[in-house]
mmCIF file of C-alpha atoms in Angstrom:
data_model
loop_
_atom_site.group_PDB
_atom_site.id
_atom_site.type_symbol
_atom_site.label_atom_id
_atom_site.label_comp_id
_atom_site.label_asym_id
_atom_site.label_seq_id
_atom_site.Cartn_x
_atom_site.Cartn_y
_atom_site.Cartn_z
ATOM 1 C CA MET A 1326 3.485 21.536 -13.125
ATOM 2 C CA ARG A 1327 6.229 19.409 -12.659
ATOM 3 C CA VAL A 1328 5.536 16.247 -10.170
ATOM 4 C CA LEU A 1329 7.800 13.884 -8.590
ATOM 5 C CA PHE A 1330 6.719 10.577 -7.967
ATOM 6 C CA THR A 1331 9.050 8.546 -5.722
ATOM 7 C CA THR A 1332 8.874 4.842 -4.156
ATOM 8 C CA TRP A 1333 11.485 2.293 -3.184
ATOM 9 C CA SER A 1334 9.892 -0.875 -4.489
ATOM 10 C CA SER A 1335 7.824 -2.198 -7.160
ATOM 11 C CA GLY A 1336 4.518 -3.960 -7.387
ATOM 12 C CA GLY A 1337 2.024 -3.173 -4.510
ATOM 13 C CA HIS A 1338 4.025 0.104 -3.902
ATOM 14 C CA LEU A 1339 4.161 1.360 -6.983
ATOM 15 C CA ALA A 1340 1.109 0.328 -8.659
ATOM 16 C CA PRO A 1341 -1.219 2.389 -6.857
ATOM 17 C CA MET A 1342 0.576 5.354 -8.219
ATOM 18 C CA VAL A 1343 0.491 4.778 -11.485
ATOM 19 C CA PRO A 1344 -3.087 5.737 -12.385
ATOM 20 C CA LEU A 1345 -2.546 9.413 -10.823
ATOM 21 C CA ALA A 1346 0.676 9.684 -12.450
ATOM 22 C CA ARG A 1347 -0.665 9.209 -15.793
ATOM 23 C CA ALA A 1348 -3.877 11.664 -14.578
ATOM 24 C CA PHE A 1349 -0.942 14.378 -13.917
ATOM 25 C CA VAL A 1350 0.449 13.160 -17.741
ATOM 26 C CA ALA A 1351 -2.914 12.995 -19.534
ATOM 27 C CA ALA A 1352 -3.190 16.832 -18.158
ATOM 28 C CA GLY A 1353 -0.355 17.978 -19.780
ATOM 29 C CA HIS A 1354 2.089 17.741 -16.445
ATOM 30 C CA GLN A 1355 5.400 16.785 -16.319
ATOM 31 C CA VAL A 1356 5.904 13.694 -14.017
ATOM 32 C CA ARG A 1357 9.009 11.840 -13.162
ATOM 33 C CA VAL A 1358 9.085 8.940 -11.394
ATOM 34 C CA ALA A 1359 12.958 8.508 -8.864
ATOM 35 C CA VAL A 1360 13.452 4.746 -7.572
ATOM 36 C CA PRO A 1361 16.383 2.478 -7.125
ATOM 37 C CA SER A 1362 17.835 1.172 -9.885
ATOM 38 C CA GLY A 1363 16.239 -2.369 -9.336
ATOM 39 C CA CYS A 1364 12.612 -0.701 -9.981
ATOM 40 C CA ALA A 1365 13.141 0.977 -12.977
ATOM 41 C CA ALA A 1366 12.444 -1.648 -15.078
ATOM 42 C CA ALA A 1367 8.536 -1.845 -13.361
ATOM 43 C CA VAL A 1368 8.072 2.033 -13.929
ATOM 44 C CA ALA A 1369 9.275 1.546 -17.720
ATOM 45 C CA HIS A 1370 6.573 -1.274 -18.016
ATOM 46 C CA ALA A 1371 3.868 1.523 -17.226
ATOM 47 C CA GLY A 1372 4.793 3.678 -19.260
ATOM 48 C CA LEU A 1373 6.225 6.219 -17.222
ATOM 49 C CA MET A 1374 9.755 7.795 -16.870
ATOM 50 C CA SER A 1375 11.925 6.636 -14.499
ATOM 51 C CA VAL A 1376 14.975 8.608 -12.614
ATOM 52 C CA PRO A 1377 17.279 6.454 -10.800
ATOM 53 C CA VAL A 1378 18.375 7.336 -7.249
ATOM 54 C CA GLY A 1379 20.767 5.111 -5.366
ATOM 55 C CA THR A 1380 20.415 1.432 -4.570
ATOM 56 C CA LEU A 1381 18.946 -0.594 -1.694
ATOM 57 C CA PRO A 1382 20.573 -1.648 1.025
ATOM 58 C CA LYS A 1383 21.082 -5.383 1.152
ATOM 59 C CA ALA A 1384 17.945 -7.422 2.658
ATOM 60 C CA SER A 1385 15.284 -4.442 2.047
ATOM 61 C CA GLY A 1386 13.411 -5.912 -0.443
ATOM 62 C CA ALA A 1387 9.844 -6.790 0.023
ATOM 63 C CA ALA A 1388 10.974 -10.429 0.571
ATOM 64 C CA ALA A 1389 13.225 -10.163 3.513
ATOM 65 C CA ALA A 1390 12.782 -11.202 6.103
ATOM 66 C CA ALA A 1391 10.852 -10.075 9.054
ATOM 67 C CA PRO A 1392 10.554 -10.691 12.876
ATOM 68 C CA ARG A 1393 7.366 -12.711 12.890
ATOM 69 C CA PRO A 1394 4.276 -11.356 15.026
ATOM 70 C CA ARG A 1395 3.972 -12.910 18.404
ATOM 71 C CA GLY A 1396 1.248 -13.039 20.636
ATOM 72 C CA HIS A 1397 -2.608 -11.142 20.641
ATOM 73 C CA TRP A 1398 -2.246 -8.179 18.456
ATOM 74 C CA PRO A 1399 -5.513 -5.846 19.175
ATOM 75 C CA ALA A 1400 -8.189 -5.465 16.516
ATOM 76 C CA ASP A 1401 -7.435 -1.285 16.955
ATOM 77 C CA TRP A 1402 -4.083 -1.720 17.460
ATOM 78 C CA PRO A 1403 -2.726 1.148 15.180
ATOM 79 C CA SER A 1404 -4.908 3.251 16.830
ATOM 80 C CA ARG A 1405 -3.948 2.325 20.476
ATOM 81 C CA PRO A 1406 -0.087 1.202 20.087
ATOM 82 C CA GLU A 1407 0.149 1.229 24.349
ATOM 83 C CA SER A 1408 -1.843 -1.824 24.540
ATOM 84 C CA LEU A 1409 0.779 -4.026 22.543
ATOM 85 C CA GLY A 1410 3.761 -5.429 24.474
ATOM 86 C CA PRO A 1411 7.187 -4.525 24.464
ATOM 87 C CA GLU A 1412 8.102 -7.740 21.405
ATOM 88 C CA GLN A 1413 5.240 -6.603 19.381
ATOM 89 C CA ARG A 1414 6.581 -2.873 19.817
ATOM 90 C CA GLY A 1415 10.108 -4.039 19.122
ATOM 91 C CA MET A 1416 8.933 -5.949 16.087
ATOM 92 C CA LEU A 1417 7.066 -2.849 14.533
ATOM 93 C CA ARG A 1418 10.796 -0.818 15.174
ATOM 94 C CA ALA A 1419 12.615 -2.782 13.595
ATOM 95 C CA LEU A 1420 10.292 -2.036 10.631
ATOM 96 C CA GLY A 1421 10.799 1.226 11.205
ATOM 97 C CA ASP A 1422 14.140 1.257 11.227
ATOM 98 C CA LYS A 1423 14.411 -1.140 7.637
ATOM 99 C CA GLN A 1424 12.340 1.859 6.253
ATOM 100 C CA VAL A 1425 14.984 4.254 7.637
ATOM 101 C CA ARG A 1426 18.040 3.027 6.315
ATOM 102 C CA ILE A 1427 15.672 3.017 2.523
ATOM 103 C CA ALA A 1428 15.522 6.524 2.893
ATOM 104 C CA GLU A 1429 18.750 7.124 3.961
ATOM 105 C CA ALA A 1430 20.147 5.156 0.332
ATOM 106 C CA MET A 1431 17.872 7.010 -1.365
ATOM 107 C CA ALA A 1432 17.860 10.370 -0.214
ATOM 108 C CA GLN A 1433 20.569 11.657 -1.773
ATOM 109 C CA GLY A 1434 20.156 11.080 -5.014
ATOM 110 C CA LEU A 1435 16.467 11.994 -5.003
ATOM 111 C CA VAL A 1436 17.089 15.167 -3.577
ATOM 112 C CA ALA A 1437 19.958 16.290 -5.790
ATOM 113 C CA PHE A 1438 17.577 15.713 -8.720
ATOM 114 C CA ALA A 1439 15.199 16.725 -7.175
ATOM 115 C CA ARG A 1440 17.149 20.347 -6.345
ATOM 116 C CA CYS A 1441 17.833 20.152 -9.949
ATOM 117 C CA TRP A 1442 14.301 19.506 -11.725
ATOM 118 C CA GLN A 1443 12.702 21.695 -9.150
ATOM 119 C CA PRO A 1444 9.021 20.258 -8.706
ATOM 120 C CA GLY A 1445 6.158 21.745 -7.635
ATOM 121 C CA LEU A 1446 4.744 18.326 -5.684
ATOM 122 C CA VAL A 1447 6.147 15.677 -4.322
ATOM 123 C CA VAL A 1448 4.221 12.311 -4.564
ATOM 124 C CA HIS A 1449 5.533 8.975 -2.607
ATOM 125 C CA ASP A 1450 3.952 5.952 -1.154
ATOM 126 C CA ALA A 1451 3.671 5.691 2.094
ATOM 127 C CA SER A 1452 7.057 4.116 3.317
ATOM 128 C CA THR A 1453 9.590 6.093 1.170
ATOM 129 C CA TYR A 1454 9.999 8.583 3.469
ATOM 130 C CA ALA A 1455 12.844 9.941 1.297
ATOM 131 C CA GLY A 1456 10.166 11.383 0.115
ATOM 132 C CA THR A 1457 9.142 14.082 2.776
ATOM 133 C CA VAL A 1458 12.554 14.545 2.860
ATOM 134 C CA ALA A 1459 13.266 15.760 -0.659
ATOM 135 C CA ALA A 1460 9.970 17.894 -0.706
ATOM 136 C CA ALA A 1461 11.065 19.585 2.643
ATOM 137 C CA ALA A 1462 14.383 20.172 1.272
ATOM 138 C CA LEU A 1463 12.921 22.139 -1.707
ATOM 139 C CA GLY A 1464 9.852 23.716 0.465
ATOM 140 C CA VAL A 1465 7.369 22.192 -1.738
ATOM 141 C CA PRO A 1466 3.902 19.909 -0.583
ATOM 142 C CA ALA A 1467 4.370 16.373 -0.084
ATOM 143 C CA VAL A 1468 1.588 13.996 -0.661
ATOM 144 C CA GLY A 1469 1.616 10.314 0.595
ATOM 145 C CA GLN A 1470 0.048 7.712 -1.335
ATOM 146 C CA MET A 1471 -1.299 4.914 0.584
ATOM 147 C CA TRP A 1472 -1.935 1.049 -0.976
ATOM 148 C CA GLY A 1473 -5.467 0.507 0.089
ATOM 149 C CA SER A 1474 -4.554 -0.838 3.940
ATOM 150 C CA ALA A 1475 -7.257 -0.043 6.799
ATOM 151 C CA ALA A 1476 -4.659 1.955 8.811
ATOM 152 C CA LEU A 1477 -1.790 4.425 7.999
ATOM 153 C CA LEU A 1478 1.298 3.158 9.648
ATOM 154 C CA ARG A 1479 3.607 5.856 10.785
ATOM 155 C CA LEU A 1480 6.722 3.557 11.275
ATOM 156 C CA ASP A 1481 8.820 6.294 11.174
ATOM 157 C CA ARG A 1482 7.689 7.489 14.611
ATOM 158 C CA GLN A 1483 8.311 5.768 17.922
ATOM 159 C CA ASP A 1484 5.215 3.864 18.911
ATOM 160 C CA LEU A 1485 3.599 5.123 15.873
ATOM 161 C CA HIS A 1486 2.486 8.363 17.509
ATOM 162 C CA GLY A 1487 5.627 9.622 19.364
ATOM 163 C CA PRO A 1488 8.500 11.556 17.538
ATOM 164 C CA PRO A 1489 10.273 10.751 14.663
ATOM 165 C CA LEU A 1490 12.554 7.814 14.777
ATOM 166 C CA PRO A 1491 16.603 9.182 15.776
ATOM 167 C CA GLY A 1492 17.476 7.833 12.121
ATOM 168 C CA TYR A 1493 15.113 9.588 10.808
ATOM 169 C CA ALA A 1494 15.432 12.698 12.824
ATOM 170 C CA ARG A 1495 19.051 12.702 11.676
ATOM 171 C CA LEU A 1496 18.211 12.392 8.042
ATOM 172 C CA MET A 1497 15.857 15.136 7.970
ATOM 173 C CA ARG A 1498 18.559 17.448 9.680
ATOM 174 C CA ARG A 1499 20.993 16.471 7.119
ATOM 175 C CA TYR A 1500 18.842 18.551 4.546
ATOM 176 C CA GLY A 1501 18.105 20.860 6.903
ATOM 177 C CA VAL A 1502 14.490 19.620 7.558
ATOM 178 C CA GLU A 1503 12.793 20.384 11.042
ATOM 179 C CA PRO A 1504 12.222 16.473 11.877
ATOM 180 C CA THR A 1505 8.636 16.990 12.744
ATOM 181 C CA ARG A 1506 7.534 17.593 9.093
ATOM 182 C CA GLU A 1507 5.184 15.239 8.160
ATOM 183 C CA PRO A 1508 3.211 14.760 4.232
ATOM 184 C CA ASP A 1509 0.610 17.426 3.907
ATOM 185 C CA LEU A 1510 -1.787 15.246 2.167
ATOM 186 C CA TRP A 1511 -2.418 11.072 2.363
ATOM 187 C CA LEU A 1512 -4.488 9.871 -0.667
ATOM 188 C CA ASP A 1513 -6.314 6.805 -0.019
ATOM 189 C CA PRO A 1514 -7.725 4.374 -2.117
ATOM 190 C CA CYS A 1515 -8.901 2.102 0.551
ATOM 191 C CA PRO A 1516 -13.172 2.057 0.751
ATOM 192 C CA PRO A 1517 -13.750 4.215 4.052
ATOM 193 C CA SER A 1518 -15.979 1.711 5.752
ATOM 194 C CA LEU A 1519 -12.731 -0.646 6.006
ATOM 195 C CA ALA A 1520 -10.577 2.390 7.121
ATOM 196 C CA LEU A 1521 -9.909 2.652 10.929
ATOM 197 C CA PRO A 1522 -10.435 6.549 12.367
ATOM 198 C CA SER A 1523 -7.194 8.774 11.698
ATOM 199 C CA THR A 1524 -6.268 12.648 12.508
ATOM 200 C CA VAL A 1525 -4.188 12.615 9.346
ATOM 201 C CA ARG A 1526 -5.527 14.766 6.788
ATOM 202 C CA ARG A 1527 -6.797 12.012 3.776
ATOM 203 C CA MET A 1528 -8.536 12.363 0.563
ATOM 204 C CA ALA A 1529 -9.796 9.061 -0.773
ATOM 205 C CA VAL A 1530 -8.927 8.088 -4.460
ATOM 206 C CA ARG A 1531 -10.879 5.353 -6.248
ATOM 207 C CA PHE A 1532 -8.703 2.287 -7.147
ATOM 208 C CA ILE A 1533 -8.050 1.976 -10.655
ATOM 209 C CA PRO A 1534 -6.271 -1.369 -11.995
ATOM 210 C CA TYR A 1535 -3.483 -0.308 -14.783
ATOM 211 C CA GLU A 1536 -2.120 -3.020 -17.253
ATOM 212 C CA HIS A 1537 1.822 -2.172 -18.437
ATOM 213 C CA ALA A 1538 2.263 0.216 -21.317
ATOM 214 C CA GLY A 1539 1.850 -2.310 -24.211
ATOM 215 C CA ALA A 1540 0.610 -5.398 -22.392
ATOM 216 C CA PRO A 1541 -1.018 -7.634 -25.008
ATOM 217 C CA GLN A 1542 -4.343 -8.155 -24.485
ATOM 218 C CA ARG A 1543 -5.375 -11.362 -23.252
ATOM 219 C CA GLY A 1544 -7.621 -13.601 -25.220
ATOM 220 C CA GLY A 1545 -8.843 -17.515 -26.063
ATOM 221 C CA ALA A 1546 -11.993 -19.714 -24.690
ATOM 222 C CA ALA A 1547 -10.156 -20.722 -21.112
ATOM 223 C CA ALA A 1548 -12.967 -21.223 -18.213
ATOM 224 C CA ALA A 1549 -12.860 -18.903 -16.052
ATOM 225 C CA PRO A 1550 -11.791 -19.662 -11.950
ATOM 226 C CA ARG A 1551 -14.493 -19.909 -10.039
ATOM 227 C CA VAL A 1552 -11.763 -18.797 -7.373
ATOM 228 C CA CYS A 1553 -8.554 -16.719 -7.533
ATOM 229 C CA ALA A 1554 -5.633 -16.547 -5.077
ATOM 230 C CA ALA A 1555 -2.698 -14.170 -5.044
ATOM 231 C CA TRP A 1556 0.635 -14.303 -2.947
ATOM 232 C CA ASP A 1557 2.708 -11.483 -2.116
ATOM 233 C CA ASP A 1558 5.356 -14.109 -0.461
ATOM 234 C CA ALA A 1559 7.604 -15.454 -3.022
ATOM 235 C CA ASP A 1560 7.671 -18.932 -1.261
ATOM 236 C CA GLY A 1561 3.877 -19.048 -2.081
ATOM 237 C CA PRO A 1562 1.468 -19.798 -0.113
ATOM 238 C CA PRO A 1563 1.696 -22.734 2.752
ATOM 239 C CA GLU A 1564 0.932 -26.000 1.937
ATOM 240 C CA ALA A 1565 -2.964 -26.369 3.535
ATOM 241 C CA VAL A 1566 -3.836 -23.024 1.398
ATOM 242 C CA ARG A 1567 -1.750 -24.717 -1.823
ATOM 243 C CA ASP A 1568 -3.844 -28.044 -1.404
ATOM 244 C CA VAL A 1569 -7.462 -26.391 -1.083
ATOM 245 C CA LEU A 1570 -6.838 -24.385 -4.472
ATOM 246 C CA ARG A 1571 -5.715 -27.233 -6.362
ATOM 247 C CA GLN A 1572 -9.265 -28.512 -5.160
ATOM 248 C CA ALA A 1573 -10.802 -25.668 -6.255
ATOM 249 C CA GLY A 1574 -9.076 -25.599 -9.668
ATOM 250 C CA ALA A 1575 -8.174 -21.779 -8.840
ATOM 251 C CA ARG A 1576 -6.220 -19.425 -10.887
ATOM 252 C CA ARG A 1577 -2.698 -18.448 -9.274
ATOM 253 C CA ALA A 1578 -1.246 -15.203 -10.009
ATOM 254 C CA PRO A 1579 1.886 -13.766 -7.466
ATOM 255 C CA GLY A 1580 2.290 -10.656 -6.341
ATOM 256 C CA PRO A 1581 -1.151 -8.224 -5.551
ATOM 257 C CA PRO A 1582 -3.680 -8.349 -8.570
ATOM 258 C CA GLN A 1583 -4.380 -5.505 -10.419
ATOM 259 C CA ARG A 1584 -7.985 -7.190 -12.026
ATOM 260 C CA LEU A 1585 -9.820 -10.216 -11.246
ATOM 261 C CA PRO A 1586 -10.999 -12.152 -14.359
ATOM 262 C CA ALA A 1587 -14.427 -12.332 -14.919
ATOM 263 C CA GLY A 1588 -16.314 -15.316 -13.522
ATOM 264 C CA CYS A 1589 -14.330 -14.943 -9.949
ATOM 265 C CA ARG A 1590 -16.819 -15.453 -7.241
ATOM 266 C CA ALA A 1591 -14.133 -15.713 -4.606
ATOM 267 C CA VAL A 1592 -10.102 -14.305 -3.804
ATOM 268 C CA LEU A 1593 -7.492 -15.810 -1.303
ATOM 269 C CA HIS A 1594 -4.592 -13.596 -0.416
ATOM 270 C CA GLN A 1595 -2.993 -12.938 2.292
ATOM 271 C CA GLY A 1596 -4.742 -9.264 2.945
ATOM 272 C CA GLY A 1597 -2.353 -6.561 1.722
ATOM 273 C CA GLY A 1598 -4.031 -3.366 0.929
ATOM 274 C CA ALA A 1599 -3.186 -3.797 -2.896
ATOM 275 C CA ALA A 1600 -4.974 -7.088 -3.189
ATOM 276 C CA VAL A 1601 -7.803 -5.873 -0.705
ATOM 277 C CA VAL A 1602 -9.026 -2.891 -2.723
ATOM 278 C CA ALA A 1603 -8.402 -4.561 -6.085
ATOM 279 C CA ALA A 1604 -11.000 -7.240 -4.834
ATOM 280 C CA ALA A 1605 -13.290 -4.775 -3.648
ATOM 281 C CA ALA A 1606 -13.047 -2.831 -6.473
ATOM 282 C CA SER A 1607 -14.396 -6.094 -8.288
ATOM 283 C CA GLY A 1608 -17.201 -6.698 -5.897
ATOM 284 C CA VAL A 1609 -15.348 -10.247 -5.058
ATOM 285 C CA PRO A 1610 -15.318 -11.646 -1.549
ATOM 286 C CA GLN A 1611 -12.242 -12.427 -0.175
ATOM 287 C CA LEU A 1612 -10.701 -14.863 1.943
ATOM 288 C CA VAL A 1613 -7.534 -13.457 3.782
ATOM 289 C CA VAL A 1614 -4.689 -15.685 5.277
ATOM 290 C CA ALA A 1615 -2.171 -13.526 6.906
ATOM 291 C CA PRO A 1616 0.469 -13.969 8.855
ATOM 292 C CA ARG A 1617 1.318 -10.309 9.836
ATOM 293 C CA PRO A 1618 -0.225 -8.332 11.999
ATOM 294 C CA GLU A 1619 -1.168 -5.174 8.578
ATOM 295 C CA GLN A 1620 -2.644 -7.848 7.013
ATOM 296 C CA GLN A 1621 -4.722 -9.190 9.511
ATOM 297 C CA LEU A 1622 -6.134 -6.154 10.422
ATOM 298 C CA ASN A 1623 -7.331 -5.556 6.598
ATOM 299 C CA GLY A 1624 -8.998 -8.669 6.926
ATOM 300 C CA ALA A 1625 -10.449 -8.552 10.019
ATOM 301 C CA ARG A 1626 -12.242 -5.274 8.614
ATOM 302 C CA LEU A 1627 -13.155 -6.892 5.687
ATOM 303 C CA ALA A 1628 -15.035 -9.548 8.249
ATOM 304 C CA LEU A 1629 -16.692 -6.911 9.903
ATOM 305 C CA VAL A 1630 -18.408 -5.278 7.087
ATOM 306 C CA GLY A 1631 -19.210 -9.040 5.676
ATOM 307 C CA ALA A 1632 -17.319 -9.241 3.200
ATOM 308 C CA GLY A 1633 -14.799 -11.465 3.967
ATOM 309 C CA LEU A 1634 -13.448 -14.110 6.177
ATOM 310 C CA LEU A 1635 -9.936 -14.103 8.220
ATOM 311 C CA LEU A 1636 -8.010 -16.959 8.775
ATOM 312 C CA PRO A 1637 -4.344 -17.668 10.835
ATOM 313 C CA PRO A 1638 -1.486 -18.625 8.447
ATOM 314 C CA ASP A 1639 -1.371 -22.278 9.994
ATOM 315 C CA ALA A 1640 -4.852 -22.673 10.017
ATOM 316 C CA PRO A 1641 -5.431 -26.276 8.666
ATOM 317 C CA ALA A 1642 -6.393 -27.147 5.122
ATOM 318 C CA VAL A 1643 -10.117 -28.177 6.355
ATOM 319 C CA ARG A 1644 -10.237 -25.145 7.990
ATOM 320 C CA VAL A 1645 -9.603 -23.033 4.754
ATOM 321 C CA SER A 1646 -11.459 -25.139 2.608
ATOM 322 C CA ALA A 1647 -14.769 -24.852 4.577
ATOM 323 C CA ALA A 1648 -14.292 -20.821 5.311
ATOM 324 C CA LEU A 1649 -13.953 -20.965 0.869
ATOM 325 C CA SER A 1650 -17.462 -23.203 0.594
ATOM 326 C CA GLY A 1651 -19.277 -20.462 2.801
ATOM 327 C CA LEU A 1652 -17.515 -17.181 0.701
ATOM 328 C CA LEU A 1653 -19.166 -18.940 -2.241
ATOM 329 C CA GLU A 1654 -22.382 -20.613 -1.214
ATOM 330 C CA GLN A 1655 -23.670 -17.825 1.361
ATOM 331 C CA PRO A 1656 -25.411 -15.103 -0.365
ATOM 332 C CA SER A 1657 -24.295 -12.466 2.526
ATOM 333 C CA TYR A 1658 -21.110 -12.355 1.359
ATOM 334 C CA ALA A 1659 -21.587 -11.663 -2.305
ATOM 335 C CA SER A 1660 -23.993 -8.967 -1.334
ATOM 336 C CA ALA A 1661 -21.499 -7.434 1.201
ATOM 337 C CA ALA A 1662 -18.560 -7.295 -1.940
ATOM 338 C CA ARG A 1663 -21.361 -5.584 -4.033
ATOM 339 C CA GLU A 1664 -21.330 -2.773 -1.281
ATOM 340 C CA LEU A 1665 -17.945 -2.824 -0.659
ATOM 341 C CA ARG A 1666 -17.773 -2.388 -4.813
ATOM 342 C CA ALA A 1667 -20.407 0.665 -4.931
ATOM 343 C CA GLU A 1668 -18.248 2.294 -2.114
ATOM 344 C CA VAL A 1669 -15.246 2.038 -4.317
ATOM 345 C CA ARG A 1670 -17.033 3.365 -7.426
ATOM 346 C CA SER A 1671 -18.223 6.503 -5.607
ATOM 347 C CA MET A 1672 -15.091 7.543 -4.582
ATOM 348 C CA PRO A 1673 -12.849 10.136 -6.833
ATOM 349 C CA GLY A 1674 -10.626 9.065 -9.501
ATOM 350 C CA PRO A 1675 -7.072 10.148 -10.078
ATOM 351 C CA GLU A 1676 -8.531 12.697 -12.434
ATOM 352 C CA GLU A 1677 -10.145 14.298 -9.599
ATOM 353 C CA ALA A 1678 -7.549 13.819 -7.668
ATOM 354 C CA VAL A 1679 -5.512 15.813 -10.232
ATOM 355 C CA THR A 1680 -7.773 18.852 -10.463
ATOM 356 C CA TRP A 1681 -7.747 19.127 -7.006
ATOM 357 C CA LEU A 1682 -3.976 19.177 -6.123
ATOM 358 C CA THR A 1683 -2.983 21.290 -8.655
ATOM 359 C CA SER A 1684 -5.983 23.731 -7.698
ATOM 360 C CA PRO A 1685 -4.375 27.429 -6.196
ATOM 361 C CA ALA A 1686 -7.371 27.301 -3.700
ATOM 362 C CA GLN A 1687 -7.245 23.642 -2.767
ATOM 363 C CA ALA A 1688 -3.653 22.356 -3.061
ATOM 364 C CA PRO A 1689 -1.801 21.157 -0.179
ATOM 365 C CA ARG A 1690 0.789 23.635 0.676
ATOM 366 C CA ALA A 1691 4.345 23.543 2.634
ATOM 367 C CA PRO A 1692 4.777 25.488 5.611
#
């Protein structure tokens, strides 16, 4: 089978797709990864073959400024968007419109390549709406790849559960696609105990960390850190968090972690899905200092199962330090984190997902 993967962003968007893409290749299938030109190097580093499909519009990268959340966001707001105020709904609409602009920039090249290459399956990350467009234009199944977040945020829909955004509906119709078309299946690396209930069709797939193809093996006798940290924002963490990390002698790396070093007993991050599942797979308690609503949601779910704590982005250093000390010193957090790791390990792996997706009796089917 020919399988076309696509995403608009590297890092936390591409990383969850790599193990599945490699599993398809190992099983004898042909794989291509269609990305904007700026992501081609990341695909090559993963040992996969990229296909260029346009250039992203300006100010659309992961670091692009987004409206800051204001007001109280209910713990289950993705399931109850009607509980949000006008400003909060406007923020979600702005984020959705941004993703639609990215889909518009990718669609022409993606659909053209798909019509030429004729894949039997399209796998796209959860926010690459052009993947659904291309699959529908060809009449083949579309599979959405989630990142590990507690909820699937349908930013392509008005108020998350309504009709498609007008721009997205126009894009669908441009390629002769019914605007109500959705992915046939979602692959979800989020441990079920962290995930909010959803009516969408999801298949749990275990998180697998990966190294870049040809990456050198790390060695040396450096002492293993007790605390590890990762930050998605290019500017790094707030100053209060930096102070605590310096005092703790933490090892900090940009972007979501793929594999935590041996000896790490707590990890501090923003609450992105990729970081959550990486730490969960390592069995390490997590301290989430989250500026955005979806990150706050992930942190709240970790706190609910006892495997982590959530703090606001403006928390003072003394509060961050106290929370980190609690994670390190109270055995209940480590115990809950180990239970979460056992849950991750019980989930089907990418090889099982490939078998399921390519089975005539089980595979998702396009309408």
